DNA sequence: GCGACTTTGTTCCTGCGTTCACAAGCGGCT
DNA sequence: AGCCGCTTGTGAACGCAGGAACAAAGTCGC
């Protein structure tokens, strides 16, 4: 395990959480942290946390723990957010507005390189210093600013079309908020966030809890 | 596998996706669908889909496929959304406004029973026919409307406090949009949606792609 | 300088989830 | 009525992720 080699998918997701916790600790002036303490703060098992960190190479000090600043830097590098990464956002409706104004982008390693919408009435609008552009400008912005990630917040019907345009422009990772399954080339990664799916998973567990109670009654 | 028994966690998440696809098909007048076709539309392997559906009992017809309407009903029941389920939303800021006005809640089996915010300036505001209430009203609404799910869209600093109040009021499932780890009793389920984590996972893969290219060059 | 204590990094094992492959079942055609 | 072809449901194999337990390693106190 010399260098960040073959990091499991599940570990990557947790590294992002550790990074957030570490940033908070760093701001709070904490210098070192043990696997136990960090695991607690991140809501995971300490053994799992140590195994996760071991993929980045031996970076802790036995008997002491980890240097917060060093660990934070190491995870940032592994996740590719040590430099700000450019993102474009397409579909500046209700959700898009919230996302465009969200400070968490910048503080967590991303930079909004452009806002895009197909509606001419929205084009030109200013959101927190960023101007909404028409779809025609997308190709140029993606190329000029080396944008690698696109966020889709359009209605589901438009999602595939927007996705195709993003891919054609050179984007190779997509975060999709629209409830639609996207078809993309092999070299493009897609992640989806579906509010209703999350709620339905919770609903399923509620269902089970209720069934359990019924038996008890 | 007589009745919906011991459905794996991973399957539950996919059932929600199948349900969405089936609803679209239903609206489109499609009567039957094969595992192959449904799997394609949902973006999964057909064998996985059949195994997922098998947890609901044998419901397909060999040589034909599944009846769209029957399957939709069956999954709805399993997920506990055959009747609308009540939800409360706390933190009506940028994100909260978008969520409050989101039509996908209702169409996918949920009903917003209340909007809550601690800011007196926001209380009383009307969003799509729903009035924003103060935190003091929460207990009463949760009890009266049998609310089982709470959605948190407050700043991270307030998330744990809001969570505690929701749990105290009787909510047993929480969807958390704030970047914070929530501590809850064993009987309460928590799911989180963290935009930055999703982006960082995509960023990680971008990092890998770039590394691969560097070697090739 | 040495011993005891603390904490990491890793190994092993267990369990879950995914995939392949195929037998069983059903409809339709002759 | 019987056969053929299509599709489901499931059994078995495989690979990945999680958890416990421990040996190595470094620090702190004396
Ligand atoms: N609002 C929410 O809280 C919420 C929550 C979860 C998911 N979603 C999903 O996010 C998406 C957006 O939701 P919303 O509430 O912001 O919808 P919205 O209708 O308010 O906004 C959609 C925006 O996309 C733009 N658009 C439409 N077609 C386009 C195209 N082809 N190219 C570029 N832009 C186009 C529209 O002009 C509009 O500004 C939807 O798919 C919705 O299901 C929304
Ligand atoms: N805006 C986004 O696109 C976005 C995206 C991802 C995550 N988030 C997260 O969602 C949360 C909300 O984001 P936002 O942009 O809407 O922030 P915001 O500041 O606009 O809204 C927060 C709201 O919560 C209310 N609030 C504060 N303390 C409260 C308390 N103790 N009880 C009840 N209400 C309280 C505030 O009055 C305000 O209305 C944040 O944690 C943010 O990190 C936002």
Coordinates of C-alpha atoms (C1' of nucleotides) and ligand atoms in Angstrom, one line a residue:
Chain A
X1 CA 0.0 0.0 0.0
X2 CA 2.8 2.5 -0.8
X3 CA 0.8 5.2 -2.6
X4 CA -2.9 5.9 -3.2
X5 CA -3.5 2.7 -5.2
X6 CA -6.8 0.9 -5.9
X7 CA -8.9 2.8 -3.4
X8 CA -12.3 1.0 -3.0
X9 CA -15.4 2.9 -4.0
X10 CA -16.9 2.8 -0.5
X11 CA -13.7 4.2 0.9
X12 CA -13.8 7.2 -1.5
X13 CA -17.2 8.2 -0.2
X14 CA -16.0 8.1 3.4
X15 CA -12.8 10.0 2.6
X16 CA -14.9 12.9 1.6
X17 CA -16.7 12.8 4.9
X18 CA -13.4 12.6 6.8
X19 CA -12.1 15.6 4.8
X20 CA -15.1 17.7 5.9
X21 CA -14.6 16.7 9.6
X22 CA -10.9 17.4 9.4
X23 CA -11.5 20.9 7.9
X24 CA -13.8 21.7 10.8
X25 CA -11.2 20.5 13.3
X26 CA -8.5 22.4 11.5
X27 CA -10.5 25.6 11.8
X28 CA -11.0 24.8 15.4
X29 CA -7.3 24.7 16.0
X30 CA -7.0 20.9 16.6
X31 CA -3.5 19.7 15.7
X32 CA -3.7 15.9 16.1
X33 CA -6.5 13.4 16.1
X34 CA -6.7 9.7 16.9
X35 CA -8.5 7.2 14.7
X36 CA -11.0 6.7 17.5
X37 CA -11.8 10.4 17.8
X38 CA -12.0 11.0 14.0
X39 CA -14.1 7.9 13.6
X40 CA -16.6 9.1 16.2
X41 CA -16.8 12.6 14.6
X42 CA -17.4 11.0 11.2
X43 CA -19.9 8.5 12.5
X44 CA -18.0 5.3 11.5
X45 CA -16.1 2.4 13.1
X46 CA -12.4 3.2 14.0
X47 CA -11.1 0.0 12.4
X48 CA -12.9 1.0 9.1
X49 CA -11.4 4.5 9.3
X50 CA -7.8 3.2 9.8
X51 CA -8.3 0.8 6.9
X52 CA -9.6 3.6 4.7
X53 CA -6.6 5.8 5.6
X54 CA -4.2 3.0 5.0
X55 CA -5.0 3.2 1.3
X56 CA -3.3 6.6 1.3
X57 CA -0.1 5.1 2.8
X58 CA 1.2 5.1 6.3
X59 CA 0.6 8.6 7.5
X60 CA -0.2 8.3 11.2
X61 CA 2.1 8.2 14.2
X62 CA 1.6 5.2 16.5
X63 CA 0.9 6.2 20.0
X64 CA -0.2 9.6 18.9
X65 CA -2.6 9.6 15.9
X66 CA -2.7 11.7 12.8
X67 CA -1.7 15.3 12.1
X68 CA -4.9 17.0 11.1
X69 CA -3.3 19.4 8.6
X70 CA -1.2 16.7 6.9
X71 CA -4.1 14.3 6.7
X72 CA -6.4 16.9 5.3
X73 CA -3.9 17.8 2.6
X74 CA -3.4 14.1 1.8
X75 CA -7.1 13.4 1.4
X76 CA -7.6 16.6 -0.7
X77 CA -4.9 15.4 -3.1
X78 CA -6.3 12.0 -3.3
X79 CA -9.8 13.3 -4.1
X80 CA -8.4 15.8 -6.6
X81 CA -9.6 18.9 -4.8
X82 CA -6.4 20.4 -3.6
X83 CA -6.8 22.9 -6.4
X84 CA -10.3 24.2 -7.0
X85 CA -12.0 22.2 -9.7
X86 CA -14.3 23.9 -12.3
X87 CA -17.9 23.0 -12.4
X88 CA -20.8 24.1 -14.7
X89 CA -24.4 24.1 -13.6
X90 CA -27.2 23.7 -16.1
X91 CA -30.9 24.5 -15.3
X92 CA -31.2 27.6 -13.2
X93 CA -34.7 27.0 -11.9
X94 CA -35.8 26.6 -8.3
X95 CA -33.1 24.1 -7.4
X96 CA -30.5 25.6 -9.7
X97 CA -30.8 29.0 -7.9
X98 CA -30.2 27.4 -4.5
X99 CA -27.2 25.5 -5.9
X100 CA -25.8 28.6 -7.6
X101 CA -25.9 30.5 -4.3
X102 CA -24.5 27.7 -2.2
X103 CA -21.2 28.6 -0.4
X104 CA -20.3 24.9 0.1
X105 CA -19.1 24.7 -3.5
X106 CA -16.2 27.0 -2.9
X107 CA -15.3 25.9 0.6
X108 CA -15.2 22.2 -0.4
X109 CA -12.9 22.5 -3.4
X110 CA -15.0 23.6 -6.4
X111 CA -15.5 26.7 -8.5
X112 CA -18.6 27.4 -10.5
X113 CA -17.3 28.3 -14.0
X114 CA -20.7 28.9 -15.5
X115 CA -24.4 28.9 -15.1
X116 CA -26.6 27.8 -18.1
X117 CA -30.2 27.8 -18.9
X118 CA -32.3 27.4 -22.1
X119 CA -34.9 29.9 -21.1
X120 CA -34.1 33.3 -22.7
X121 CA -35.9 35.0 -19.8
X122 CA -33.4 33.6 -17.4
X123 CA -30.3 34.3 -19.5
X124 CA -28.5 37.4 -18.2
X125 CA -29.8 37.1 -14.7
X126 CA -27.2 37.7 -12.0
X127 CA -26.8 35.2 -9.1
X128 CA -24.2 36.0 -6.5
X129 CA -22.0 37.7 -9.1
X130 CA -22.4 35.0 -11.7
X131 CA -24.3 35.7 -14.9
X132 CA -26.7 33.1 -16.4
X133 CA -25.7 32.2 -20.0
X134 CA -27.4 30.6 -22.9
X135 CA -26.7 27.1 -23.9
X136 CA -24.8 28.3 -27.0
X137 CA -21.9 29.5 -24.7
X138 CA -21.4 26.2 -23.0
X139 CA -18.8 24.7 -25.3
X140 CA -16.6 27.7 -25.1
X141 CA -16.7 27.9 -21.3
X142 CA -16.1 24.2 -20.8
X143 CA -13.0 24.3 -23.1
X144 CA -11.6 27.6 -21.9
X145 CA -12.0 26.9 -18.2
X146 CA -11.1 23.1 -18.4
X147 CA -14.4 22.1 -16.8
X148 CA -14.6 18.4 -16.0
X149 CA -17.8 18.3 -14.0
X150 CA -21.3 19.2 -15.0
X151 CA -24.4 19.5 -12.7
X152 CA -27.8 19.0 -14.2
X153 CA -30.8 20.6 -12.6
X154 CA -33.2 20.7 -15.5
X155 CA -36.6 18.9 -15.7
X156 CA -36.3 15.2 -16.3
X157 CA -37.4 15.5 -19.9
X158 CA -34.4 17.7 -20.8
X159 CA -31.8 15.8 -18.8
X160 CA -30.6 13.4 -21.5
X161 CA -30.3 16.2 -24.1
X162 CA -28.4 18.4 -21.7
X163 CA -26.2 15.5 -20.7
X164 CA -25.4 14.8 -24.3
X165 CA -24.4 18.5 -24.8
X166 CA -22.2 18.4 -21.7
X167 CA -20.4 15.3 -22.9
X168 CA -20.0 16.7 -26.4
X169 CA -18.4 19.8 -24.9
X170 CA -15.9 17.7 -23.0
X171 CA -17.3 17.1 -19.6
X172 CA -16.5 13.7 -18.2
X173 CA -18.3 13.6 -14.9
X174 CA -22.0 14.4 -14.3
X175 CA -24.0 15.0 -11.2
X176 CA -27.7 14.6 -12.0
X177 CA -30.5 16.0 -9.9
X178 CA -33.2 15.2 -12.4
X179 CA -35.2 12.0 -11.9
X180 CA -34.0 10.3 -15.1
X181 CA -31.6 7.6 -16.1
X182 CA -28.8 9.0 -18.2
X183 CA -27.0 7.1 -20.9
X184 CA -23.4 8.1 -21.4
X185 CA -20.2 6.8 -23.0
X186 CA -18.0 4.5 -20.9
X187 CA -15.5 7.2 -20.0
X188 CA -18.1 9.4 -18.4
X189 CA -19.1 9.0 -14.8
X190 CA -22.6 9.8 -13.6
X191 CA -23.9 10.2 -10.0
X192 CA -27.5 10.9 -9.3
X193 CA -29.2 12.6 -6.4
X194 CA -32.9 11.8 -6.2
X195 CA -34.8 13.2 -3.3
X196 CA -37.8 11.0 -3.8
X197 CA -35.6 7.8 -3.8
X198 CA -34.1 8.9 -0.5
X199 CA -37.5 9.5 1.0
X200 CA -38.8 6.2 -0.3
X201 CA -35.9 4.3 1.3
X202 CA -36.8 5.9 4.6
X203 CA -40.5 5.1 4.0
X204 CA -39.6 1.5 3.5
X205 CA -38.0 1.3 6.9
X206 CA -41.0 3.1 8.4
X207 CA -43.1 0.4 6.9
X208 CA -41.0 -2.3 8.5
X209 CA -41.1 -0.6 11.9
X210 CA -44.9 -0.3 11.7
X211 CA -45.2 -4.0 10.7
X212 CA -43.1 -4.9 13.7
X213 CA -45.3 -3.0 16.0
X214 CA -48.5 -4.5 14.6
X215 CA -47.2 -7.9 15.5
X216 CA -46.3 -6.8 19.0
X217 CA -49.8 -5.3 19.5
Chain B
X1 CA -39.7 -15.8 -0.7
X2 CA -43.5 -15.8 -0.2
X3 CA -44.0 -12.1 0.9
X4 CA -41.8 -9.1 1.0
X5 CA -39.3 -10.7 3.5
X6 CA -35.8 -9.6 4.3
X7 CA -35.4 -7.2 1.4
X8 CA -31.7 -6.3 1.1
X9 CA -30.8 -2.6 1.5
X10 CA -29.3 -2.3 -1.9
X11 CA -32.4 -3.7 -3.4
X12 CA -34.7 -1.2 -1.7
X13 CA -32.8 1.7 -3.3
X14 CA -33.3 0.1 -6.7
X15 CA -37.0 -0.6 -6.1
X16 CA -37.5 3.1 -5.8
X17 CA -35.9 3.6 -9.2
X18 CA -38.0 0.9 -10.8
X19 CA -41.1 2.5 -9.3
X20 CA -40.3 5.8 -11.0
X21 CA -39.6 4.1 -14.4
X22 CA -42.8 2.1 -14.1
X23 CA -44.9 5.2 -13.3
X24 CA -43.6 6.8 -16.5
X25 CA -44.4 3.7 -18.5
X26 CA -47.9 3.5 -16.9
X27 CA -48.5 7.1 -18.0
X28 CA -47.3 6.2 -21.4
X29 CA -49.9 3.4 -21.7
X30 CA -47.5 0.5 -21.5
X31 CA -49.2 -2.6 -20.2
X32 CA -46.5 -5.2 -19.8
X33 CA -42.7 -5.1 -19.6
X34 CA -40.0 -7.7 -19.6
X35 CA -37.1 -7.8 -17.1
X36 CA -34.8 -6.9 -20.0
X37 CA -36.7 -3.8 -21.0
X38 CA -37.3 -2.6 -17.5
X39 CA -33.7 -3.2 -16.6
X40 CA -32.5 -1.2 -19.5
X41 CA -34.8 1.7 -18.6
X42 CA -33.6 1.6 -15.1
X43 CA -29.9 1.3 -16.0
X44 CA -29.2 -2.0 -14.3
X45 CA -28.5 -5.6 -15.2
X46 CA -31.6 -7.8 -15.9
X47 CA -30.5 -10.6 -13.6
X48 CA -30.2 -8.1 -10.8
X49 CA -33.6 -6.7 -11.5
X50 CA -35.3 -10.2 -11.5
X51 CA -33.6 -11.0 -8.2
X52 CA -34.8 -7.7 -6.8
X53 CA -38.3 -8.3 -7.8
X54 CA -38.2 -11.9 -6.6
X55 CA -38.1 -10.5 -3.0
X56 CA -41.7 -9.3 -3.6
X57 CA -42.8 -12.8 -4.5
X58 CA -43.4 -14.3 -7.9
X59 CA -45.3 -11.6 -9.8
X60 CA -44.2 -12.0 -13.4
X61 CA -45.5 -14.3 -16.1
X62 CA -42.9 -16.5 -17.8
X63 CA -42.7 -16.0 -21.5
X64 CA -44.4 -12.6 -21.1
X65 CA -43.0 -10.4 -18.4
X66 CA -44.6 -8.2 -15.8
X67 CA -47.9 -6.3 -15.7
X68 CA -46.8 -2.7 -15.3
X69 CA -49.7 -1.6 -13.2
X70 CA -49.5 -4.7 -10.9
X71 CA -45.8 -4.3 -10.4
X72 CA -46.1 -0.6 -9.7
X73 CA -48.7 -1.2 -7.0
X74 CA -46.7 -4.0 -5.5
X75 CA -43.5 -1.9 -5.2
X76 CA -45.5 1.1 -3.8
X77 CA -46.9 -1.1 -1.1
X78 CA -43.5 -2.6 -0.3
X79 CA -41.9 0.9 0.0
X80 CA -44.9 2.1 2.1
X81 CA -45.9 4.9 -0.3
X82 CA -49.2 3.5 -1.6
X83 CA -50.8 6.1 0.7
X84 CA -49.3 9.5 0.8
X85 CA -46.8 9.7 3.7
X86 CA -46.5 12.9 5.7
X87 CA -43.2 14.9 5.8
X88 CA -42.1 18.0 7.6
X89 CA -39.4 20.3 6.3
X90 CA -37.2 22.4 8.6
X91 CA -35.0 25.3 7.5
X92 CA -36.7 27.3 4.8
X93 CA -33.7 29.1 3.3
X94 CA -32.4 28.8 -0.3
X95 CA -32.6 25.1 -0.4
X96 CA -35.7 24.8 1.7
X97 CA -37.6 27.1 -0.7
X98 CA -36.7 24.9 -3.6
X99 CA -37.7 21.7 -1.8
X100 CA -41.0 23.3 -0.5
X101 CA -42.0 24.1 -4.1
X102 CA -40.9 20.8 -5.5
X103 CA -43.7 18.9 -7.2
X104 CA -41.9 15.6 -7.0
X105 CA -42.9 15.2 -3.4
X106 CA -46.6 14.7 -4.1
X107 CA -46.2 12.7 -7.3
X108 CA -43.8 10.2 -5.7
X109 CA -45.9 9.4 -2.6
X110 CA -45.3 12.2 -0.1
X111 CA -47.2 15.1 1.4
X112 CA -45.6 18.1 3.1
X113 CA -47.4 18.4 6.4
X114 CA -45.5 21.5 7.6
X115 CA -42.7 24.0 6.9
X116 CA -40.7 25.2 9.9
X117 CA -38.0 27.9 10.4
X118 CA -36.5 29.5 13.5
X119 CA -36.2 32.9 11.8
X120 CA -39.2 35.1 12.9
X121 CA -38.9 37.0 9.6
X122 CA -39.6 33.8 7.6
X123 CA -42.5 32.6 9.8
X124 CA -45.8 33.4 8.1
X125 CA -44.4 33.4 4.6
X126 CA -46.5 31.5 2.1
X127 CA -44.9 29.0 -0.3
X128 CA -47.1 27.3 -2.8
X129 CA -50.0 27.4 -0.4
X130 CA -48.1 26.3 2.6
X131 CA -47.4 28.6 5.5
X132 CA -44.0 28.7 7.2
X133 CA -44.5 28.1 11.0
X134 CA -42.3 28.7 14.0
X135 CA -40.5 25.8 15.7
X136 CA -42.9 25.9 18.6
X137 CA -45.7 24.5 16.4
X138 CA -43.7 21.4 15.3
X139 CA -44.7 19.1 18.1
X140 CA -48.4 19.6 17.5
X141 CA -48.1 19.2 13.7
X142 CA -46.1 16.0 13.9
X143 CA -48.5 14.5 16.4
X144 CA -51.7 15.6 14.7
X145 CA -50.6 14.6 11.2
X146 CA -48.8 11.4 12.1
X147 CA -45.6 12.7 10.6
X148 CA -42.9 10.0 10.4
X149 CA -40.2 11.7 8.3
X150 CA -38.4 15.0 8.8
X151 CA -36.2 16.8 6.3
X152 CA -33.4 19.1 7.6
X153 CA -32.2 22.0 5.4
X154 CA -30.8 24.3 8.1
X155 CA -27.1 25.3 8.4
X156 CA -24.8 22.5 9.7
X157 CA -24.5 24.2 13.1
X158 CA -28.2 23.9 13.8
X159 CA -28.7 20.4 12.3
X160 CA -28.2 18.4 15.5
X161 CA -30.4 20.6 17.6
X162 CA -33.2 20.5 14.9
X163 CA -32.7 16.7 14.7
X164 CA -33.1 16.4 18.4
X165 CA -36.4 18.3 18.3
X166 CA -37.7 16.3 15.5
X167 CA -36.9 13.0 17.3
X168 CA -38.5 14.4 20.5
X169 CA -41.6 15.2 18.5
X170 CA -41.9 11.7 17.3
X171 CA -40.2 11.6 13.9
X172 CA -38.4 8.3 13.3
X173 CA -36.7 9.0 9.9
X174 CA -34.6 11.9 8.9
X175 CA -33.2 13.1 5.6
X176 CA -30.4 15.5 6.3
X177 CA -29.1 18.0 3.7
X178 CA -26.8 19.8 6.1
X179 CA -23.1 18.7 6.1
X180 CA -23.1 17.4 9.6
X181 CA -23.0 14.0 11.3
X182 CA -26.2 13.4 13.2
X183 CA -26.4 11.4 16.4
X184 CA -29.8 9.7 16.9
X185 CA -31.3 6.9 19.0
X186 CA -31.2 3.4 17.5
X187 CA -34.8 3.4 16.4
X188 CA -34.3 6.5 14.2
X189 CA -33.0 6.2 10.6
X190 CA -30.9 8.9 9.0
X191 CA -30.0 9.4 5.4
X192 CA -27.8 12.2 4.2
X193 CA -27.5 14.1 1.0
X194 CA -24.2 15.9 0.7
X195 CA -23.6 17.7 -2.6
X196 CA -19.9 18.3 -1.9
X197 CA -19.4 14.6 -1.1
X198 CA -20.9 13.6 -4.5
X199 CA -18.8 16.1 -6.3
X200 CA -15.7 14.9 -4.5
X201 CA -16.4 11.4 -5.5
X202 CA -16.6 12.5 -9.1
X203 CA -13.5 14.5 -8.6
X204 CA -11.6 11.4 -7.4
X205 CA -12.4 9.6 -10.6
X206 CA -11.4 12.6 -12.7
X207 CA -8.1 12.5 -10.8
X208 CA -7.7 8.8 -11.8
X209 CA -8.5 9.4 -15.4
X210 CA -6.0 12.2 -15.5
X211 CA -3.3 10.0 -13.9
X212 CA -4.0 7.3 -16.5
X213 CA -3.6 9.7 -19.3
X214 CA -0.3 11.0 -17.9
X215 CA 1.1 7.5 -18.0
X216 CA 0.0 7.1 -21.6
X217 CA 1.5 10.4 -22.7
Chain C
dG1 C1' 18.1 4.9 28.6
dC2 C1' 14.4 1.8 29.5
dG3 C1' 9.9 0.1 30.2
dA4 C1' 5.1 0.6 29.9
dC5 C1' 1.4 2.4 27.5
dT6 C1' -0.9 4.1 23.5
dT7 C1' -2.3 3.8 18.8
dT8 C1' -1.6 2.5 14.2
dG9 C1' -1.5 -0.8 10.1
dT10 C1' -2.7 -5.2 8.8
dT11 C1' -4.4 -9.9 8.7
dC12 C1' -8.0 -13.1 8.8
dC13 C1' -12.6 -14.2 8.6
dT14 C1' -17.4 -13.6 7.9
dG15 C1' -21.4 -11.9 5.4
dC16 C1' -23.6 -9.4 1.7
dG17 C1' -24.3 -8.3 -3.0
dT18 C1' -23.6 -9.2 -7.9
dT19 C1' -23.3 -12.1 -11.8
dC20 C1' -23.7 -16.2 -14.6
dA21 C1' -26.2 -19.8 -16.1
dC22 C1' -30.1 -22.8 -16.4
dA23 C1' -34.2 -25.4 -15.3
dA24 C1' -39.0 -24.6 -14.9
dG25 C1' -43.2 -22.5 -16.6
dC26 C1' -46.3 -20.2 -19.8
dG27 C1' -48.3 -18.5 -24.2
dG28 C1' -48.9 -19.1 -28.9
dC29 C1' -48.7 -21.6 -33.2
dT30 C1' -49.6 -25.4 -35.9
Chain D
dA1 C1' -53.3 -31.4 -28.3
dG2 C1' -48.6 -31.0 -28.5
dC3 C1' -44.4 -28.6 -29.4
dC4 C1' -41.5 -24.5 -29.6
dG5 C1' -39.6 -20.4 -28.1
dC6 C1' -39.5 -16.9 -24.8
dT7 C1' -39.0 -15.2 -20.1
dT8 C1' -39.0 -15.8 -15.3
dG9 C1' -37.1 -17.3 -10.8
dT10 C1' -33.3 -19.3 -8.5
dG11 C1' -28.9 -21.9 -7.2
dA12 C1' -24.1 -21.6 -7.1
dA13 C1' -19.8 -19.1 -7.5
dC14 C1' -17.3 -15.1 -7.0
dG15 C1' -15.6 -10.7 -5.3
dC16 C1' -15.9 -6.8 -2.3
dA17 C1' -16.7 -4.6 2.1
dG18 C1' -16.9 -4.7 7.2
dG19 C1' -15.4 -6.0 11.8
dA20 C1' -12.5 -8.1 15.3
dA21 C1' -8.2 -8.9 16.9
dC22 C1' -3.2 -8.5 17.2
dA23 C1' 1.6 -7.4 16.3
dA24 C1' 4.6 -3.6 15.3
dA25 C1' 6.1 0.9 16.3
dG26 C1' 6.6 5.1 18.5
dT27 C1' 5.9 8.2 22.6
dC28 C1' 5.9 9.6 27.4
dG29 C1' 7.3 9.1 32.2
dC30 C1' 10.9 8.0 35.2
Ligands
LIG1 N1 -36.8 21.8 -6.6 C1 -36.3 20.8 -5.8 O1 -36.3 20.9 -4.6 C2 -35.9 19.5 -6.5 C3 -35.6 18.5 -5.6 C4 -35.1 17.3 -6.2 C5 -35.0 17.2 -7.5 N2 -35.4 18.2 -8.3 C6 -35.3 18.0 -9.8 O2 -34.4 19.0 -10.2 C7 -34.8 19.5 -11.5 C8 -35.0 21.0 -11.5 O3 -36.0 21.3 -10.5 P1 -36.6 22.7 -10.4 O4 -37.5 22.7 -9.3 O5 -35.4 23.7 -10.3 O6 -37.3 22.9 -11.8 P2 -37.5 24.3 -12.5 O7 -38.6 24.1 -13.5 O8 -37.8 25.4 -11.5 O9 -36.2 24.6 -13.3 C9 -35.8 24.0 -14.4 C10 -34.9 24.9 -15.2 O10 -34.3 24.2 -16.3 C11 -34.4 25.0 -17.4 N3 -34.4 24.1 -18.6 C12 -35.4 23.4 -19.1 N4 -35.0 22.8 -20.2 C13 -33.7 23.1 -20.4 C14 -32.8 22.7 -21.4 N5 -33.1 21.8 -22.4 N6 -31.5 23.1 -21.3 C15 -31.2 24.0 -20.3 N7 -32.0 24.4 -19.3 C16 -33.3 23.9 -19.4 C17 -35.6 25.8 -17.3 O11 -35.5 27.0 -18.1 C18 -35.6 26.1 -15.8 O12 -35.0 27.3 -15.5 C19 -36.0 18.7 -11.8 O13 -35.7 17.6 -12.6 C20 -36.5 18.2 -10.5 O14 -37.2 17.0 -10.6 C21 -35.8 19.4 -7.8
LIG2 N1 -28.3 25.8 -1.1 C1 -27.8 24.6 -1.6 O1 -27.8 24.4 -2.8 C2 -27.3 23.5 -0.7 C3 -26.8 22.4 -1.3 C4 -26.4 21.4 -0.5 C5 -26.5 21.5 0.8 N2 -26.9 22.6 1.4 C6 -27.1 22.7 2.8 O2 -28.4 22.9 3.2 C7 -28.5 23.7 4.3 C8 -29.3 24.9 4.0 O3 -28.7 25.6 3.0 P1 -29.3 27.0 2.5 O4 -28.5 27.5 1.4 O5 -30.8 26.9 2.3 O6 -29.0 27.9 3.8 P2 -29.8 29.2 4.3 O7 -29.0 29.9 5.2 O8 -30.4 29.9 3.1 O9 -31.1 28.6 5.0 C9 -31.0 28.1 6.3 C10 -32.4 28.3 6.9 O10 -32.4 27.6 8.2 C11 -33.0 28.4 9.2 N3 -32.5 28.0 10.5 C12 -31.3 28.4 11.0 N4 -31.2 27.8 12.3 C13 -32.3 27.2 12.5 C14 -32.8 26.4 13.6 N5 -32.1 26.2 14.7 N6 -34.0 25.9 13.5 C15 -34.8 26.1 12.4 N7 -34.4 26.8 11.3 C16 -33.2 27.3 11.4 C17 -32.6 29.8 8.8 O11 -33.5 30.7 9.3 C18 -32.7 29.7 7.3 O12 -33.9 30.1 6.8 C19 -27.1 24.0 4.7 O13 -26.6 23.1 5.7 C20 -26.3 23.8 3.5 O14 -25.0 23.4 3.7 C21 -27.4 23.6 0.6

